[in-house]
Tab-separated table of C-alpha atoms in Angstrom:
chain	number	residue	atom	x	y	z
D	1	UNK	CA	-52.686	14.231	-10.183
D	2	UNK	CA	-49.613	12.606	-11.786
D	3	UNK	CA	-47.331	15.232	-10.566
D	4	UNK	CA	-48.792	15.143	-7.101
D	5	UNK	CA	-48.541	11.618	-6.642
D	6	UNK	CA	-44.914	11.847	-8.268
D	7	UNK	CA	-44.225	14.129	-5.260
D	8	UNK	CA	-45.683	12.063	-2.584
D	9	UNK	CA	-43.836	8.527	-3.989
D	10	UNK	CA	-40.778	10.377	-3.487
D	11	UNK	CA	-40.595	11.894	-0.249
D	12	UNK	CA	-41.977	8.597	0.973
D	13	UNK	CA	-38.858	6.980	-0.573
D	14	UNK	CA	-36.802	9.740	0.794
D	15	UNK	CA	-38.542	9.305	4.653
D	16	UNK	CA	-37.283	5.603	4.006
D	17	UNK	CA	-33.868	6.332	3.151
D	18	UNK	CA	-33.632	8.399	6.565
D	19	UNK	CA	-35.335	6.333	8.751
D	20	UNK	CA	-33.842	2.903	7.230
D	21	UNK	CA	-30.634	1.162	5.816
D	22	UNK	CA	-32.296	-0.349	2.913
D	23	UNK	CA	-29.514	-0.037	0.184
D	24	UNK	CA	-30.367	0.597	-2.960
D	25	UNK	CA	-34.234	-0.301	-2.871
D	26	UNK	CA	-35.815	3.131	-2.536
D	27	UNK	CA	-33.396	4.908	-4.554
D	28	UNK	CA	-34.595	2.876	-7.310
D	29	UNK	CA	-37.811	2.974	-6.677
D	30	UNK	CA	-37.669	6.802	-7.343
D	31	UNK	CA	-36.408	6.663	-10.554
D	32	UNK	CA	-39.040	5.493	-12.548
D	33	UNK	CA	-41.216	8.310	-9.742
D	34	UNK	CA	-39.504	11.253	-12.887
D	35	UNK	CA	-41.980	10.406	-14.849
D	36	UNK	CA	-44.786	11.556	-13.434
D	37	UNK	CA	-43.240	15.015	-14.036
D	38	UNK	CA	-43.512	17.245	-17.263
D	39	UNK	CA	-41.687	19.581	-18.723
D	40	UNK	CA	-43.186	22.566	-16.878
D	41	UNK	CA	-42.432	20.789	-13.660
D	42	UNK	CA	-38.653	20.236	-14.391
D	43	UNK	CA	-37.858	23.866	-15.772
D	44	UNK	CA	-36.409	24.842	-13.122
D	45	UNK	CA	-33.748	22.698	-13.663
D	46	UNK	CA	-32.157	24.068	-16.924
D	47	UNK	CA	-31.235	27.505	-17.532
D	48	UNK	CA	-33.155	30.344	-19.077
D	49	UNK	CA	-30.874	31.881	-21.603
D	50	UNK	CA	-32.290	32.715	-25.350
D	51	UNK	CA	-31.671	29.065	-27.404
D	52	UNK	CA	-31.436	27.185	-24.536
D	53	UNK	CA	-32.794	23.693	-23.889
D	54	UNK	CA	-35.759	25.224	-22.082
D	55	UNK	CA	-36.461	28.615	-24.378
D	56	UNK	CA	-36.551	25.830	-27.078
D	57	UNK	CA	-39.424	23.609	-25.220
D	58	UNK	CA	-41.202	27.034	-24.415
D	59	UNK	CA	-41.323	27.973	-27.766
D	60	UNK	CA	-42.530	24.595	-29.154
D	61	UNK	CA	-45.461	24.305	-26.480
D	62	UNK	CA	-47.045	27.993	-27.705
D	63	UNK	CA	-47.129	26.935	-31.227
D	64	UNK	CA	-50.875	26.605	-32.833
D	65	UNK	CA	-52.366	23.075	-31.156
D	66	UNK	CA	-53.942	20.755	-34.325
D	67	UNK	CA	-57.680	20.249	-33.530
D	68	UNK	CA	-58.817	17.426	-31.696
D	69	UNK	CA	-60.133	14.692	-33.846
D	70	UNK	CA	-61.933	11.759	-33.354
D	71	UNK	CA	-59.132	9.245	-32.176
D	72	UNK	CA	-57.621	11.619	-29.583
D	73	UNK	CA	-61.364	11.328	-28.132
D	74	UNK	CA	-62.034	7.735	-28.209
D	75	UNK	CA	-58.193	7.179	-26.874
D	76	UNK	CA	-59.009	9.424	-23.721
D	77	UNK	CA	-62.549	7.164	-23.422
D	78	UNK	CA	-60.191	3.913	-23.397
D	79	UNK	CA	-57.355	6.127	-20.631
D	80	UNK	CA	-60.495	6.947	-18.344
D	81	UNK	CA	-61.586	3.431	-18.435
D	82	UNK	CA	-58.779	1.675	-17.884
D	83	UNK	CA	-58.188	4.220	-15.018
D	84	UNK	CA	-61.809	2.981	-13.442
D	85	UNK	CA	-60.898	-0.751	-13.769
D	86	UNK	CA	-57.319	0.012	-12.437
D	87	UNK	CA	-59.067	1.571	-9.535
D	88	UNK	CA	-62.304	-1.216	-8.931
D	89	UNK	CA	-59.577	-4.010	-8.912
D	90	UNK	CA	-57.362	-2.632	-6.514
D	91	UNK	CA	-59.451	-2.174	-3.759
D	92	UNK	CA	-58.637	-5.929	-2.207
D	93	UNK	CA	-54.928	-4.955	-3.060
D	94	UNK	CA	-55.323	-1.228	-0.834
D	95	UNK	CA	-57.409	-3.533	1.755
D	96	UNK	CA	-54.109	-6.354	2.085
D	97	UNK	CA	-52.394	-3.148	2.812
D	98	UNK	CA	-54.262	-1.666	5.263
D	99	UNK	CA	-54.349	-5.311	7.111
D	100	UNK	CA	-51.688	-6.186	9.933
D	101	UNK	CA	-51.424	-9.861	8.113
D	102	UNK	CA	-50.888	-8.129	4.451
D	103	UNK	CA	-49.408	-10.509	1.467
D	104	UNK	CA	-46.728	-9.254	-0.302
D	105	UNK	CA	-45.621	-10.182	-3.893
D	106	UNK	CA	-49.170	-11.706	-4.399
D	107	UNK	CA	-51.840	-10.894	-7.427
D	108	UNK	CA	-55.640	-10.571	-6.964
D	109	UNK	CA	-57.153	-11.288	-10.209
D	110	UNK	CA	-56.693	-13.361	-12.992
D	111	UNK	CA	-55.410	-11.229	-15.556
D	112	UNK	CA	-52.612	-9.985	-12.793
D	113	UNK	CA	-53.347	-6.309	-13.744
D	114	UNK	CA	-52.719	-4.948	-10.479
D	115	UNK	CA	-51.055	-6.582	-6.996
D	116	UNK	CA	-48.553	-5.941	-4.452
D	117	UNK	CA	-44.840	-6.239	-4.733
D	118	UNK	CA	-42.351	-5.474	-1.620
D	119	UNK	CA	-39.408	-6.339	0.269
D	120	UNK	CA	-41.498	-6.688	3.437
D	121	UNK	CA	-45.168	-7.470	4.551
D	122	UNK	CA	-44.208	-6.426	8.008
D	123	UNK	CA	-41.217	-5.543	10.177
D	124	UNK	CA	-40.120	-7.082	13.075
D	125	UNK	CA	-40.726	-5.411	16.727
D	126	UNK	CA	-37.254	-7.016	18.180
D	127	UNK	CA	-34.017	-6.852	16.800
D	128	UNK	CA	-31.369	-9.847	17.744
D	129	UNK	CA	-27.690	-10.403	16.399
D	130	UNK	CA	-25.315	-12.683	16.305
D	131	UNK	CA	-22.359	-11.855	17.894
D	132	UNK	CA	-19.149	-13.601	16.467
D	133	UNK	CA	-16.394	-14.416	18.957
D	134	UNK	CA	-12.975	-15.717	18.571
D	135	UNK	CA	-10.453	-17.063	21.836
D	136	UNK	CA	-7.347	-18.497	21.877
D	137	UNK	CA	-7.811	-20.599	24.891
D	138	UNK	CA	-6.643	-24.363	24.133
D	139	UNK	CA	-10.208	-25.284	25.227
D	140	UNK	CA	-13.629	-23.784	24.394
D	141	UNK	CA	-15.473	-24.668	27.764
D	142	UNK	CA	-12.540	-23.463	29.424
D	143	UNK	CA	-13.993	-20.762	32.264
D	144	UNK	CA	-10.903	-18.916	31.692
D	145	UNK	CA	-10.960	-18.735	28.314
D	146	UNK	CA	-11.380	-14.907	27.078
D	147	UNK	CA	-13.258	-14.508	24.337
D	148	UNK	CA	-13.175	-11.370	21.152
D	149	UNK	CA	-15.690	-9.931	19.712
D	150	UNK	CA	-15.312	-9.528	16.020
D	151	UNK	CA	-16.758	-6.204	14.772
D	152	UNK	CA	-19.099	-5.704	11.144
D	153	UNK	CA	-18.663	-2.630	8.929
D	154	UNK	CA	-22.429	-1.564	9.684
D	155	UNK	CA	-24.580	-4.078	11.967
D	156	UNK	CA	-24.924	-3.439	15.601
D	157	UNK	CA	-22.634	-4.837	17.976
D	158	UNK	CA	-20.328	-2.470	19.717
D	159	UNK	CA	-22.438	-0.625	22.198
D	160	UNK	CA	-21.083	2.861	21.608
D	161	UNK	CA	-20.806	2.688	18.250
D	162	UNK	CA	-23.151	5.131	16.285
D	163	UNK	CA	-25.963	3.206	14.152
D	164	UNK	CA	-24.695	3.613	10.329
D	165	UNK	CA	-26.387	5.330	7.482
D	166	UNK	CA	-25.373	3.408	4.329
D	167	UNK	CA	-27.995	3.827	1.901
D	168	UNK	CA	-27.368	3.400	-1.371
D	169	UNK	CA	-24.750	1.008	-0.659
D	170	UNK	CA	-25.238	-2.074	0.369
D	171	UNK	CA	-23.285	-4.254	2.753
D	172	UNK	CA	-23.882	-7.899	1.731
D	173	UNK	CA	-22.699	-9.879	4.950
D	174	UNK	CA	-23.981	-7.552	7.339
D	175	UNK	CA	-27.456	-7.820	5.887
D	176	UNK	CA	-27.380	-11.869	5.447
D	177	UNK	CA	-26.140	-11.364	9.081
D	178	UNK	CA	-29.315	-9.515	9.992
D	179	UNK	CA	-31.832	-12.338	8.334
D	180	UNK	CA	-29.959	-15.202	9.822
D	181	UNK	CA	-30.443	-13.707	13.762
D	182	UNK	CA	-33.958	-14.444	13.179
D	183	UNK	CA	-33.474	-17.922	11.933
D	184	UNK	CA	-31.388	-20.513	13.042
D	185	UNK	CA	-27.772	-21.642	12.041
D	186	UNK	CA	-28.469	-25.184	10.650
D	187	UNK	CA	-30.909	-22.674	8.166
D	188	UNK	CA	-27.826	-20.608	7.614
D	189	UNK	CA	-25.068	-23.337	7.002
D	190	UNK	CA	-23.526	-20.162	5.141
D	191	UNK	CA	-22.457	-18.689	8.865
D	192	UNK	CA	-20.120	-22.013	9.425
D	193	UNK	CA	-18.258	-21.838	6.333
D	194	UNK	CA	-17.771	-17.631	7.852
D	195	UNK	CA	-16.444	-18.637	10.924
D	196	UNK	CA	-14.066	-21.329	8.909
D	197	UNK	CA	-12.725	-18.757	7.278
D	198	UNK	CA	-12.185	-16.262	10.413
D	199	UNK	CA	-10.509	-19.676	11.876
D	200	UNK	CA	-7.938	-19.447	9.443
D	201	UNK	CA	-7.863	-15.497	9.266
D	202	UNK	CA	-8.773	-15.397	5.621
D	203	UNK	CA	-7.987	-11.905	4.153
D	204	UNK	CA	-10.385	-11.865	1.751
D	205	UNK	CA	-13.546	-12.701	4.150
D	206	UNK	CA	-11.353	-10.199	6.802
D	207	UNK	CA	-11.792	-7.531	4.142
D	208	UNK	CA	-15.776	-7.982	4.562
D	209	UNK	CA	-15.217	-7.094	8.312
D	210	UNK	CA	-14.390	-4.076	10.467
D	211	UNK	CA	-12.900	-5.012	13.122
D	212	UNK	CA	-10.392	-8.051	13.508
D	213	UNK	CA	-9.494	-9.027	17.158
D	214	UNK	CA	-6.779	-11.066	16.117
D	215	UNK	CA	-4.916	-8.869	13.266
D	216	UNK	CA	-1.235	-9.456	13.787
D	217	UNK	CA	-1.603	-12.228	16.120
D	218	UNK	CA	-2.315	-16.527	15.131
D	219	UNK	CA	-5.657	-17.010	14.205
D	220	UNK	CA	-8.361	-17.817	16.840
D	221	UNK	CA	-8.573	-21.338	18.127
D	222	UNK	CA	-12.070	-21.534	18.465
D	223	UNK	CA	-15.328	-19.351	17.113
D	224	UNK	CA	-18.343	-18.809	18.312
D	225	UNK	CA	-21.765	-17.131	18.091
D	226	UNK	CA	-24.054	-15.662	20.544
D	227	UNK	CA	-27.371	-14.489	20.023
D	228	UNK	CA	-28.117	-11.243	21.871
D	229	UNK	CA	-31.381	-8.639	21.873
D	230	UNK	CA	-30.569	-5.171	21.037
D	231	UNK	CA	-32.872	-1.869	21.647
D	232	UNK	CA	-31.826	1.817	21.501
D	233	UNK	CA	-30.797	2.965	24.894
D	234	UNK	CA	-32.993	5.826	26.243
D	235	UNK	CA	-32.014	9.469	25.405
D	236	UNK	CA	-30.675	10.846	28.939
D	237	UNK	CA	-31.400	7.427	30.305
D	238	UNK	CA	-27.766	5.906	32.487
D	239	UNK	CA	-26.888	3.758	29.371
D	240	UNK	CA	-26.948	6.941	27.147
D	241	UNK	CA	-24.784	8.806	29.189
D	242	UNK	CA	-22.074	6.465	29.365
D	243	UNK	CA	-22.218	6.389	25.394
D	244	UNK	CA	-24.483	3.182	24.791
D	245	UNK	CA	-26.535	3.899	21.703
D	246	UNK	CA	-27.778	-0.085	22.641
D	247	UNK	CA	-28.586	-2.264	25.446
D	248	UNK	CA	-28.192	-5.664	24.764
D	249	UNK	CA	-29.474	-8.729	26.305
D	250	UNK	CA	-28.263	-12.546	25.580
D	251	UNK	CA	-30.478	-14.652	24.479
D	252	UNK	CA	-28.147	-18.053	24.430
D	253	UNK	CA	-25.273	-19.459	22.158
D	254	UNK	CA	-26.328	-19.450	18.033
D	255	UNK	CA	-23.978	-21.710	17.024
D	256	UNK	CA	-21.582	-23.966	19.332
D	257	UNK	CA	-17.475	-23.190	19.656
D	258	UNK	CA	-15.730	-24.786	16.451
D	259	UNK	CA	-12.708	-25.184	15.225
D	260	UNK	CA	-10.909	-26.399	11.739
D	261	UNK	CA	-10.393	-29.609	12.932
D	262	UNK	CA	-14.318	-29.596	13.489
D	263	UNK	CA	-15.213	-28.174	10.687
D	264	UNK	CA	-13.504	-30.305	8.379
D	265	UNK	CA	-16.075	-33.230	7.852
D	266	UNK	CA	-18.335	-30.079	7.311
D	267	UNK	CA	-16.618	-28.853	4.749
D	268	UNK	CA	-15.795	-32.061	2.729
D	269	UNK	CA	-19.294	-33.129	2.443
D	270	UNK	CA	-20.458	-29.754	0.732
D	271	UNK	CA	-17.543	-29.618	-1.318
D	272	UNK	CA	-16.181	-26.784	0.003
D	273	UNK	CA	-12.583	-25.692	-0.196
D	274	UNK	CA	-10.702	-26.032	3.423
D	275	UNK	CA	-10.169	-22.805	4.697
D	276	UNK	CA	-6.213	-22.086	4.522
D	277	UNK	CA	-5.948	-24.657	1.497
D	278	UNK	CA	-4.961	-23.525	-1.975
């Protein structure tokens, strides 16, 4: 039973890593999974030459077996037990899972023997972004004004650009990014103090981002987000053969055109250094 469930924690952490950019989270997750496998089950991984590793562990598990005495039985009493009570108290924890409103990172006893721990209860059906823009125009509401799209080294945004596989690493802005499309930006002050910093083309934050609109040029007079809806285009659908992977949709401005001279109030009353200042 140990092996088998050994087996079934891992390809489920392995169907996650393929169908998901979740970083480093499942490949943890099956490390601690090696346990549940003994020595017979890992043979196959060492070599079968005379005095090796594995000839050694054969040759240890034939030897004579001492009797079994009195404590091995009342220790396997206490294992099957344990494995009963294990197994009464997590029924309301297998019953959270099974329901569509499940609590995560919750306990459902006293004694906190068993509960459930995750990164998410549920996943949302839409995906938005925010899409940061940069212009150059002298003025933001200006209908001529032309405004850049600045790219991420992973998150959606270019249409035909192929959906990334990441995992184990872990892109930091692009997943902060991800959480703060479904929130807003005064919960996300964080996204400001980004576009301050693209403002004043900031090599260090540029080295967080793949593609720079205005590399070699001044920096951007004004920054923006928008807030668009992505889905997949549809395999042979029109979008897909003119390269789309997405479709997008706007869904309205995130955060309002600023510039440094806007931002700086901002700044001062979090204490934050000036973008461009030493």
């Amino acid at each position: 039973m140990c092996i088998i469930h050994g087996i079934i924690q891992i390809l489920f952490q392995v169907i996650l890593i393929i169908s998901g950019n979740l970083s480093f989270l499942n490949w943890l997750t099956i490390v601690p999974s090696i346990a549940c496998f003994d020595d017979a089950a890992l043979g196959f991984l060492f070599g079968s030459q005379p005095g090796g590793v594995k000839d050694r562990v054969h040759k240890l598990q034939l030897e004579d077996k001492p009797p079994v005495r009195y404590g091995c039985l009342v220790r396997r009493l206490v294992n099957i037990s344990l494995g009963v009570l294990v197994a009464y108290l997590s029924i309301p924890v297998v019953m959270n899972l099974l329901n569509s409103n499940q609590v995560m990172n919750s306990s459902f006893n006293p004694l906190r023997i068993v509960n459930t721990y995750g990164a998410f209860g549920s996943i949302t059906k839409e995906r938005t972004e925010v899409i940061i823009q940069g212009t150059s125009s002298l003025l933001a509401n200006d209908s001529s004004a032309v405004w850049e799209e600045y790219e991420f080294k992973c998150k959606p945004g270019d249409l035909k650009r192929r959906p990334c596989l990441i995992s184990p690493y872990h892109y930091r802005l692009d997943w902060l990014m991800w959480f703060a499309a479904f929130q807003t930006y005064e919960q996300n002050e964080w996204i400001l103090h980004l576009a301050g910093k693209l403002l004043a083309n900031d090599p260090e934050t540029l080295s967080l981002i793949a593609f720079n609109p205005f590399k070699g040029k001044d920096p951007p007079r004004w920054i923006r987000g928008e807030h668009y809806k992505y889905k997949f285009s549809r395999l042979g659908g029109k979008h897909a053969a003119e390269g789309k992977w997405w479709i997008r949709k706007r869904l309205g401005p995130y955060f309002p055109a600023v510039n440094l001279k806007g931002l700086k109030n901002f700044f001062q009353s979090r204490d934050w250094p000036l973008p461009g200042q030493k």
